[in-house]
Amino acid sequence: TKMSSSVSMKDEPTFESPSPVIAVGQVAPDFELTLLTGFTIKMSELTSRTPVLLNFIKGVWCPFCQQHLRNLRKWRSSLEQKNVTILVISNESLDILRAWTHEHPVEYQMGTVKDKNVFSQYGVDIKSHDFPRPATFLLEKGMQCILSHYGLRDETLESKIK
């Protein structure tokens, strides 16, 4: 699957991704994450239970990411019917994520990673900024990638997810 070569937004960095780092059919790198509850778990443990829609966001401060988080609320019921767990990863602290979710309750998992190498392993790091670029992956048992989408989440992504 060929991804769009660049996404440019006013006052936003340009993301160059001629080809996805994690492509459909590949095994995605495993990593450890900490959920809002403070519970730490390996991604492979989550995918051994259920497919996971893994979403990297720049941060809860990002208006485009906030729109995607609202879309996830809309998609949640259809994804749950397919037994898919939604997980959002930010590099922000748990305190920031907890404060934001206190103001904007969510019905899916959110977390953070201590090992920032995860962002480069998934091809979502932005060298000149301290936040990941947006990307969405659908991972199943064995960390097998069955959907890989870099950049803005739009109707195309929604149709792929459903």
Backbone as a printed PyTorch tensor [residue, N CA C, xyz], in Angstrom:
tensor([[[  0.8490,  -1.1790,   0.0000],
         [  0.0000,   0.0000,   0.0000],
         [  0.8880,   1.2330,   0.0000]],

        [[  0.7350,   2.0860,  -0.9480],
         [  1.5320,   3.3100,  -1.0500],
         [  0.8320,   4.3990,  -0.2610]],

        [[  1.5640,   5.0500,   0.6450],
         [  1.0040,   6.1270,   1.4460],
         [  1.2740,   7.4540,   0.7370]],

        [[  0.5480,   8.4850,   1.0960],
         [  0.7810,   9.7830,   0.4910],
         [  2.1970,  10.2400,   0.8060]],

        [[  2.8070,  10.9390,  -0.1300],
         [  4.2170,  11.2700,   0.0190],
         [  4.4480,  12.4300,   0.9650]],

        [[  3.5080,  13.3140,   1.1370],
         [  3.7050,  14.3780,   2.1060],
         [  2.3670,  14.9800,   2.4880]],

        [[  2.3380,  15.5160,   3.6830],
         [  1.1750,  16.2130,   4.1850],
         [  1.6740,  17.5470,   4.6760]],

        [[  1.0820,  18.6250,   4.2530],
         [  1.5270,  19.9340,   4.6950],
         [  0.3380,  20.7170,   5.2190]],

        [[  0.5190,  21.3170,   6.3660],
         [ -0.5360,  22.1140,   6.9740],
         [  0.0620,  23.4440,   7.3970]],

        [[ -0.7260,  24.4940,   7.3960],
         [ -0.2460,  25.7950,   7.8250],
         [  0.2910,  25.6880,   9.2560]],

        [[  1.4530,  26.2660,   9.4780],
         [  2.1040,  26.2860,  10.7910],
         [  2.4420,  24.9030,  11.3190]],

        [[  2.4670,  23.9220,  10.4600],
         [  2.8150,  22.5630,  10.8670],
         [  4.0230,  22.1160,  10.0720]],

        [[  4.8470,  21.2330,  10.6390],
         [  5.9680,  20.7120,   9.8540],
         [  5.4640,  19.8380,   8.7150]],

        [[  6.2440,  19.7160,   7.6620],
         [  5.9120,  18.8390,   6.5460],
         [  6.4570,  17.4610,   6.8490]],

        [[  5.6650,  16.4460,   6.6110],
         [  6.0590,  15.0800,   6.8840],
         [  6.3870,  14.4010,   5.5640]],

        [[  7.5900,  13.9300,   5.4430],
         [  7.9850,  13.2060,   4.2420],
         [  7.9760,  11.7230,   4.5680]],

        [[  7.1970,  10.9530,   3.8550],
         [  7.1680,   9.5090,   4.0530],
         [  6.9250,   8.8360,   2.7120]],

        [[  7.9760,   8.7160,   1.8800],
         [  7.7760,   8.1000,   0.5730],
         [  7.2840,   6.6680,   0.6760]],

        [[  7.6740,   5.9780,   1.7160],
         [  7.1480,   4.6400,   1.9430],
         [  7.0160,   4.4360,   3.4480]],

        [[  6.0380,   3.6690,   3.8660],
         [  5.8390,   3.4930,   5.3050],
         [  6.9880,   2.7060,   5.9310]],

        [[  7.3300,   3.0760,   7.1490],
         [  8.3570,   2.3480,   7.8960],
         [  7.7970,   1.0020,   8.3310]],

        [[  6.5690,   1.0090,   8.8210],
         [  5.8660,  -0.2290,   9.1590],
         [  4.7800,  -0.4100,   8.0920]],

        [[  4.9590,  -1.3890,   7.2430],
         [  4.0260,  -1.6120,   6.1370],
         [  3.1130,  -2.7830,   6.4570]],

        [[  1.9980,  -2.8260,   5.7550],
         [  1.0650,  -3.9400,   5.8880],
         [  1.8080,  -5.2410,   5.5940]],

        [[  1.5910,  -6.2310,   6.4530],
         [  2.2370,  -7.5270,   6.2930],
         [  3.5040,  -7.6860,   7.1250]],

        [[  4.0420,  -6.5700,   7.6150],
         [  5.2450,  -6.6380,   8.4350],
         [  4.8890,  -6.8910,   9.8960]],

        [[  5.8710,  -7.3790,  10.6360],
         [  5.7390,  -7.4940,  12.0820],
         [  6.2410,  -6.1800,  12.6810]],

        [[  5.3990,  -5.5340,  13.4500],
         [  5.7510,  -4.2520,  14.0700],
         [  6.6180,  -4.4840,  15.3060]],

        [[  7.4870,  -3.5400,  15.6200],
         [  8.3260,  -3.6810,  16.8100],
         [  7.4900,  -3.6820,  18.0920]],

        [[  7.8830,  -4.5250,  19.0130],
         [  7.2190,  -4.5710,  20.3220],
         [  7.7620,  -3.4360,  21.1850]],

        [[  6.9600,  -2.9580,  22.1000],
         [  7.4170,  -1.9330,  23.0330],
         [  6.5660,  -1.9750,  24.2880]],

        [[  7.0650,  -1.3270,  25.3130],
         [  6.3700,  -1.2480,  26.5870],
         [  5.7270,   0.1270,  26.6990]],

        [[  4.4970,   0.1610,  27.1770],
         [  3.8060,   1.4290,  27.3530],
         [  3.1700,   1.4810,  28.7300]],

        [[  2.9180,   2.6920,  29.1800],
         [  2.2460,   2.8990,  30.4550],
         [  0.8930,   3.5350,  30.1790]],

        [[ -0.1550,   2.8650,  30.6390],
         [ -1.5210,   3.3480,  30.4440],
         [ -1.8520,   4.4190,  31.4790]],

        [[ -2.9480,   5.1300,  31.2710],
         [ -3.3730,   6.1800,  32.2000],
         [ -3.5220,   5.6750,  33.6310]],

        [[ -3.8580,   4.4060,  33.7730],
         [ -4.0290,   3.8130,  35.1010],
         [ -2.7010,   3.6490,  35.8310]],

        [[ -1.5830,   3.8190,  35.0810],
         [ -0.2640,   3.5870,  35.6500],
         [  0.2400,   2.1830,  35.3800]],

        [[ -0.6180,   1.3320,  34.8200],
         [ -0.2700,  -0.0450,  34.5000],
         [  0.6560,  -0.0680,  33.2920]],

        [[  1.7570,  -0.8130,  33.3860],
         [  2.6990,  -0.9510,  32.2810],
         [  2.5040,  -2.3070,  31.6260]],

        [[  2.4770,  -2.3160,  30.2940],
         [  2.2140,  -3.5440,  29.5430],
         [  2.9980,  -3.5120,  28.2340]],

        [[  3.3350,  -4.6850,  27.7260],
         [  3.9770,  -4.7770,  26.4170],
         [  2.8890,  -4.7880,  25.3380]],

        [[  3.1810,  -4.1450,  24.2450],
         [  2.2340,  -4.0880,  23.1400],
         [  1.8840,  -5.4980,  22.6520]],

        [[  2.8690,  -6.3950,  22.6200],
         [  2.6130,  -7.7680,  22.1600],
         [  1.6260,  -8.4860,  23.0720]],

        [[  1.6040,  -8.1200,  24.3530],
         [  0.6400,  -8.7200,  25.2710],
         [ -0.7710,  -8.2580,  24.9260]],

        [[ -0.9140,  -6.9840,  24.5900],
         [ -2.2280,  -6.4650,  24.1880],
         [ -2.7040,  -7.1380,  22.9050]],

        [[ -1.8130,  -7.2380,  21.9070],
         [ -2.2400,  -7.8210,  20.6260],
         [ -2.4650,  -9.3270,  20.7170]],

        [[ -1.9410,  -9.9740,  21.7520],
         [ -2.2080, -11.4100,  21.9100],
         [ -3.6480, -11.6440,  22.3500]],

        [[ -4.2890, -10.6190,  22.9170],
         [ -5.6800, -10.7230,  23.3970],
         [ -6.6960, -10.3120,  22.3520]],

        [[ -6.3570,  -9.2560,  21.5920],
         [ -7.2950,  -8.6560,  20.6510],
         [ -6.5130,  -7.8070,  19.6500]],

        [[ -7.0220,  -7.6230,  18.4330],
         [ -6.3660,  -6.6660,  17.5400],
         [ -6.3800,  -5.2740,  18.1830]],

        [[ -5.3590,  -4.4760,  17.8960],
         [ -5.2380,  -3.1410,  18.4970],
         [ -5.1110,  -2.0980,  17.3990]],

        [[ -5.9720,  -1.0770,  17.4510],
         [ -5.8400,   0.0810,  16.5780],
         [ -4.9330,   1.0610,  17.3190]],

        [[ -3.6740,   1.0980,  16.9110],
         [ -2.6490,   1.9040,  17.5720],
         [ -2.5550,   3.2560,  16.8810]],

        [[ -2.7760,   4.3220,  17.6580],
         [ -2.7720,   5.6830,  17.1360],
         [ -1.6840,   6.4920,  17.8160]],

        [[ -0.7340,   6.9980,  17.0440],
         [  0.2510,   7.9260,  17.5860],
         [ -0.2680,   9.3300,  17.3340]],

        [[ -0.2420,  10.1660,  18.3670],
         [ -0.6540,  11.5610,  18.2120],
         [  0.4880,  12.4660,  18.6530]],

        [[  0.4840,  13.6810,  18.1270],
         [  1.4800,  14.6770,  18.5430],
         [  1.2810,  15.0090,  20.0090]],

        [[  0.0370,  15.2020,  20.3780],
         [ -0.2950,  15.5390,  21.7520],
         [ -1.7370,  15.9740,  21.8490]],

        [[ -2.2550,  16.0040,  23.0450],
         [ -3.6510,  16.3890,  23.2410],
         [ -3.8610,  17.8730,  22.9570]],

        [[ -2.7910,  18.6410,  22.8460],
         [ -2.8550,  20.0670,  22.5150],
         [ -3.1060,  20.3010,  21.0220]],

        [[ -2.8580,  19.3000,  20.1920],
         [ -2.9200,  19.4290,  18.7350],
         [ -4.3760,  19.3920,  18.2590]],

        [[ -4.8520,  20.4370,  17.5540],
         [ -6.2520,  20.4450,  17.1110],
         [ -6.5890,  19.3090,  16.1380]],

        [[ -5.6430,  18.9110,  15.2830],
         [ -5.8980,  17.8070,  14.3570],
         [ -6.0110,  16.4930,  15.1220]],

        [[ -5.1800,  16.3390,  16.1520],
         [ -5.2330,  15.1370,  16.9860],
         [ -6.5320,  15.1010,  17.7860]],

        [[ -6.9610,  16.2550,  18.2770],
         [ -8.2220,  16.3200,  19.0140],
         [ -9.3770,  15.8900,  18.1240]],

        [[ -9.3410,  16.2910,  16.8460],
         [-10.3860,  15.8640,  15.9100],
         [-10.3370,  14.3520,  15.7280]],

        [[ -9.1420,  13.8040,  15.6160],
         [ -9.0260,  12.3510,  15.4660],
         [ -9.5470,  11.6410,  16.7170]],

        [[ -9.2580,  12.1820,  17.8990],
         [ -9.7460,  11.5730,  19.1360],
         [-11.2770,  11.5820,  19.1670]],

        [[-11.8840,  12.6520,  18.6450],
         [-13.3540,  12.6970,  18.5460],
         [-13.8460,  11.6370,  17.5580]],

        [[-13.1180,  11.4660,  16.4360],
         [-13.5060,  10.4360,  15.4640],
         [-13.4150,   9.0430,  16.0770]],

        [[-12.4070,   8.8110,  16.8960],
         [-12.2810,   7.5050,  17.5420],
         [-13.5040,   7.2020,  18.3990]],

        [[-14.0680,   8.2200,  19.0350],
         [-15.3010,   8.0150,  19.8120],
         [-16.4110,   7.5010,  18.9080]],

        [[-16.4970,   8.0790,  17.6960],
         [-17.5470,   7.6710,  16.7530],
         [-17.3050,   6.2540,  16.2330]],

        [[-16.0310,   5.8890,  16.0250],
         [-15.7020,   4.5890,  15.4610],
         [-15.6910,   3.4880,  16.5090]],

        [[-15.6690,   3.8640,  17.7750],
         [-15.4700,   2.9130,  18.8710],
         [-16.4510,   1.7450,  18.8270]],

        [[-17.7470,   2.0230,  18.6760],
         [-18.7160,   0.9310,  18.7500],
         [-18.5220,  -0.0770,  17.6120]],

        [[-18.2690,   0.4100,  16.3860],
         [-18.0690,  -0.5420,  15.2880],
         [-16.7710,  -1.3250,  15.4660]],

        [[-15.7470,  -0.6990,  16.0390],
         [-14.4940,  -1.4080,  16.2870],
         [-14.6590,  -2.4290,  17.4140]],

        [[-15.4040,  -2.0680,  18.4510],
         [-15.6330,  -3.0130,  19.5480],
         [-16.4190,  -4.2340,  19.0750]],

        [[-17.3510,  -4.0410,  18.1290],
         [-18.0910,  -5.1750,  17.5780],
         [-17.1600,  -6.1570,  16.8810]],

        [[-16.0270,  -5.6460,  16.3930],
         [-15.0230,  -6.4940,  15.7460],
         [-13.9330,  -6.9080,  16.7370]],

        [[-14.1730,  -6.6190,  18.0160],
         [-13.2420,  -6.9740,  19.0860],
         [-11.8720,  -6.2990,  18.9280]],

        [[-11.8790,  -5.0290,  18.4850],
         [-10.6530,  -4.2610,  18.3090],
         [-10.5050,  -3.2960,  19.4830]],

        [[ -9.3290,  -3.2930,  20.0930],
         [ -9.0160,  -2.3550,  21.1740],
         [ -8.4050,  -1.0990,  20.5640]],

        [[ -8.8690,   0.0580,  21.0020],
         [ -8.3140,   1.3340,  20.5510],
         [ -7.2860,   1.7940,  21.5770]],

        [[ -6.1090,   2.1630,  21.0930],
         [ -5.0360,   2.6540,  21.9480],
         [ -4.4290,   3.8990,  21.3250]],

        [[ -4.3160,   4.9570,  22.1180],
         [ -3.7150,   6.2130,  21.6790],
         [ -2.4180,   6.4120,  22.4540]],

        [[ -1.3320,   6.6850,  21.7320],
         [ -0.0230,   6.9060,  22.3430],
         [  0.4190,   8.3410,  22.0940]],

        [[  0.8610,   8.9910,  23.1450],
         [  1.4380,  10.3310,  23.0760],
         [  2.7570,  10.2900,  23.8270]],

        [[  3.6450,  11.2370,  23.5390],
         [  4.8670,  11.2940,  24.3230],
         [  4.7160,  12.2250,  25.5190]],

        [[  3.5070,  12.7180,  25.7320],
         [  3.2500,  13.5940,  26.8670],
         [  3.2500,  12.7860,  28.1610]],

        [[  3.4120,  13.4700,  29.2690],
         [  3.4320,  12.7870,  30.5640],
         [  2.0360,  12.2600,  30.8990]],

        [[  2.0110,  11.2550,  31.7690],
         [  0.7220,  10.7240,  32.2210],
         [ -0.0990,  11.8010,  32.9050]],

        [[  0.5450,  12.6970,  33.6270],
         [ -0.1840,  13.7820,  34.3020],
         [ -0.9190,  14.6640,  33.2980]],

        [[ -0.2610,  15.0050,  32.1940],
         [ -0.9050,  15.8260,  31.1560],
         [ -2.0670,  15.0610,  30.5320]],

        [[ -1.8430,  13.7790,  30.2130],
         [ -2.9100,  12.9770,  29.6090],
         [ -4.0860,  12.8040,  30.5740]],

        [[ -3.7870,  12.5750,  31.8470],
         [ -4.8630,  12.4240,  32.8420],
         [ -5.6560,  13.7120,  32.9910]],

        [[ -4.9850,  14.8550,  33.0180],
         [ -5.6820,  16.1380,  33.1380],
         [ -6.5870,  16.3570,  31.9220]],

        [[ -6.0750,  16.0440,  30.7410],
         [ -6.8680,  16.2400,  29.5380],
         [ -8.0790,  15.3130,  29.5310]],

        [[ -7.8810,  14.0300,  29.8940],
         [ -9.0040,  13.0930,  29.8770],
         [-10.0020,  13.3830,  30.9970]],

        [[ -9.5610,  14.0640,  32.0360],
         [-10.5030,  14.4950,  33.0770],
         [-11.4780,  15.5210,  32.4920]],

        [[-10.9560,  16.4050,  31.6440],
         [-11.7870,  17.4240,  30.9820],
         [-12.5360,  16.8540,  29.7690]],

        [[-11.9430,  15.8640,  29.1170],
         [-12.4980,  15.2650,  27.8940],
         [-12.4890,  13.7490,  28.0470]],

        [[-13.4450,  13.1870,  28.7670],
         [-13.4440,  11.7310,  29.0040],
         [-13.4000,  10.9310,  27.7030]],

        [[-12.6340,   9.8560,  27.7290],
         [-12.5190,   8.9700,  26.5710],
         [-12.9130,   7.5660,  26.9820]],

        [[-13.3450,   6.7770,  26.0080],
         [-13.7790,   5.4030,  26.2680],
         [-12.8370,   4.4160,  25.5960]],

        [[-11.5790,   4.7960,  25.4980],
         [-10.5510,   3.9290,  24.9370],
         [ -9.2780,   4.1390,  25.7430]],

        [[ -8.2810,   3.3120,  25.4750],
         [ -7.0340,   3.3630,  26.2270],
         [ -6.1250,   4.4720,  25.7030]],

        [[ -5.4650,   5.1550,  26.6300],
         [ -4.4390,   6.1310,  26.2740],
         [ -3.2070,   5.8180,  27.1060]],

        [[ -2.0460,   6.1300,  26.5520],
         [ -0.8180,   5.8730,  27.2820],
         [  0.3540,   6.6250,  26.7050]],

        [[  1.4990,   6.3500,  27.2770],
         [  2.7400,   6.9870,  26.8660],
         [  3.8590,   5.9550,  26.8980]],

        [[  4.9520,   6.2810,  26.2400],
         [  6.1120,   5.3970,  26.2350],
         [  7.3070,   6.1420,  26.8140]],

        [[  8.1110,   5.4220,  27.5910],
         [  9.3300,   6.0270,  28.1390],
         [ 10.4500,   5.9840,  27.1140]],

        [[ 10.4990,   4.9080,  26.3320],
         [ 11.5430,   4.7230,  25.3370],
         [ 11.1640,   5.4700,  24.0600]],

        [[ 11.7270,   6.6420,  23.8760],
         [ 11.3860,   7.4720,  22.7090],
         [ 11.8670,   6.8550,  21.3940]],

        [[ 12.7030,   5.7990,  21.4460],
         [ 13.1040,   5.1000,  20.2290],
         [ 11.9130,   4.4600,  19.5310]],

        [[ 10.8390,   4.2270,  20.2810],
         [  9.6220,   3.6500,  19.6950],
         [  9.1510,   4.5240,  18.5390]],

        [[  9.2480,   5.8480,  18.7040],
         [  8.7730,   6.7520,  17.6550],
         [  9.5670,   6.5750,  16.3630]],

        [[ 10.8820,   6.4140,  16.4600],
         [ 11.6720,   6.2050,  15.2350],
         [ 11.4470,   4.8010,  14.6750]],

        [[ 11.2530,   3.7990,  15.5400],
         [ 10.9930,   2.4380,  15.0570],
         [  9.7080,   2.3710,  14.2390]],

        [[  8.7280,   3.1990,  14.6030],
         [  7.4520,   3.2260,  13.8810],
         [  7.4240,   4.2970,  12.7860]],

        [[  8.5250,   5.0490,  12.6590],
         [  8.5990,   6.0710,  11.6180],
         [  7.7290,   7.2720,  11.8880]],

        [[  7.5020,   7.5780,  13.1530],
         [  6.6350,   8.7000,  13.4920],
         [  7.3830,   9.8500,  14.1650]],

        [[  8.7050,   9.7160,  14.3070],
         [  9.4460,  10.7940,  14.9490],
         [  9.6490,  11.9480,  13.9840]],

        [[  9.6560,  13.1450,  14.5210],
         [  9.9320,  14.3540,  13.7510],
         [ 11.2420,  14.9010,  14.3140]],

        [[ 12.2710,  14.8700,  13.5180],
         [ 13.6140,  15.2130,  14.0050],
         [ 13.6850,  16.6030,  14.6340]],

        [[ 12.9990,  17.5820,  14.0510],
         [ 13.1260,  18.9520,  14.5400],
         [ 12.1250,  19.3030,  15.6350]],

        [[ 11.2950,  18.3380,  16.0370],
         [ 10.2760,  18.6020,  17.0510],
         [ 10.2970,  17.4920,  18.0960]],

        [[  9.7730,  17.7930,  19.2570],
         [  9.7640,  16.8220,  20.3460],
         [  8.4080,  16.1340,  20.4530]],

        [[  7.8460,  15.7450,  19.3220],
         [  6.5750,  15.0270,  19.3450],
         [  6.4950,  14.1450,  18.1050]],

        [[  5.7060,  13.0670,  18.1930],
         [  5.5640,  12.1910,  17.0310],
         [  4.5850,  12.7650,  16.0110]],

        [[  4.7620,  12.3580,  14.7520],
         [  3.7890,  12.7340,  13.7320],
         [  2.6270,  11.7530,  13.8020]],

        [[  1.4680,  12.1560,  13.3250],
         [  0.3090,  11.2690,  13.4140],
         [  0.4530,  10.0360,  12.5360]],

        [[  0.0520,   8.9110,  13.1000],
         [  0.0550,   7.6530,  12.3540],
         [ -0.8930,   6.6770,  13.0430]],

        [[ -1.4520,   5.7670,  12.2570],
         [ -2.3820,   4.7660,  12.7760],
         [ -2.0000,   3.4060,  12.2110]],

        [[ -2.0010,   2.4010,  13.0740],
         [ -1.6810,   1.0320,  12.6870],
         [ -2.7340,   0.1080,  13.2850]],

        [[ -3.1110,  -0.9090,  12.5370],
         [ -3.9580,  -1.9630,  13.0850],
         [ -3.0640,  -3.1900,  13.2020]],

        [[ -2.8370,  -3.6140,  14.4460],
         [ -1.9400,  -4.7250,  14.7340],
         [ -2.7380,  -5.8800,  15.3040]],

        [[ -2.4100,  -7.0850,  14.8510],
         [ -3.0710,  -8.2570,  15.3980],
         [ -2.0420,  -9.1710,  16.0450]],

        [[ -2.4880, -10.3420,  16.4420],
         [ -1.6330, -11.2950,  17.1580],
         [ -0.2770, -11.4300,  16.4860]],

        [[  0.7730, -11.4480,  17.2920],
         [  2.1280, -11.5440,  16.7620],
         [  2.6600, -10.2110,  16.2670]],

        [[  1.9440,  -9.1140,  16.5750],
         [  2.3270,  -7.7570,  16.1690],
         [  2.2980,  -7.5960,  14.6420]],

        [[  1.4980,  -8.4280,  13.9760],
         [  1.3550,  -8.3690,  12.5240],
         [  0.5820,  -7.1030,  12.1480]],

        [[  1.1340,  -6.2980,  11.2530],
         [  0.4910,  -5.0520,  10.8240],
         [ -0.4700,  -5.3510,   9.6760]],

        [[ -1.7540,  -5.0170,   9.8720],
         [ -2.7410,  -5.2240,   8.8110],
         [ -3.2920,  -3.8990,   8.2630]],

        [[ -2.8870,  -2.7780,   8.8810],
         [ -3.2120,  -1.4510,   8.3600],
         [ -2.1050,  -0.5110,   8.8070]],

        [[ -1.6360,   0.3230,   7.8910],
         [ -0.5670,   1.2780,   8.1750],
         [ -0.9380,   2.5900,   7.5010]],

        [[ -1.1020,   3.6490,   8.2960],
         [ -1.5180,   4.9400,   7.7400],
         [ -0.7280,   6.0470,   8.4120]],

        [[  0.0330,   6.7910,   7.6170],
         [  0.8040,   7.9240,   8.1290],
         [  0.1320,   9.2190,   7.7070]],

        [[  0.1000,  10.1920,   8.6080],
         [ -0.4390,  11.5050,   8.2810],
         [ -1.8370,  11.7040,   8.8130]],

        [[ -2.5120,  12.6970,   8.2330],
         [ -3.8450,  13.0620,   8.6930],
         [ -4.7970,  11.8900,   8.5830]],

        [[ -5.6780,  11.7960,   9.5580],
         [ -6.7190,  10.7710,   9.5210],
         [ -7.9250,  11.3790,   8.8300]],

        [[ -8.4020,  10.7280,   7.7850],
         [ -9.5050,  11.2650,   7.0020],
         [-10.5010,  10.1610,   6.6630]],

        [[-11.4010,  10.4530,   5.7210],
         [-12.4240,   9.4770,   5.3450],
         [-11.7920,   8.1970,   4.7780]],

        [[-10.6530,   8.3330,   4.0980],
         [ -9.9710,   7.1640,   3.5390],
         [ -9.5760,   6.2140,   4.6470]],

        [[ -9.0120,   6.7590,   5.7200],
         [ -8.6210,   5.9200,   6.8610],
         [ -9.8560,   5.2960,   7.4920]],

        [[-10.9030,   6.0950,   7.6690],
         [-12.1220,   5.5680,   8.2900],
         [-12.6620,   4.3780,   7.5020]],

        [[-12.6670,   4.4590,   6.1770],
         [-13.1830,   3.3480,   5.3730],
         [-12.2740,   2.1290,   5.4840]],

        [[-10.9550,   2.3340,   5.6010],
         [-10.0290,   1.2130,   5.7700],
         [-10.2600,   0.5180,   7.1230]],

        [[-10.5100,   1.3320,   8.1480],
         [-10.7010,   0.7890,   9.4970],
         [-11.9860,  -0.0140,   9.5650]],

        [[-13.0440,   0.5070,   8.9890],
         [-14.3350,  -0.1790,   9.0620],
         [-14.3380,  -1.3690,   8.1460]]])
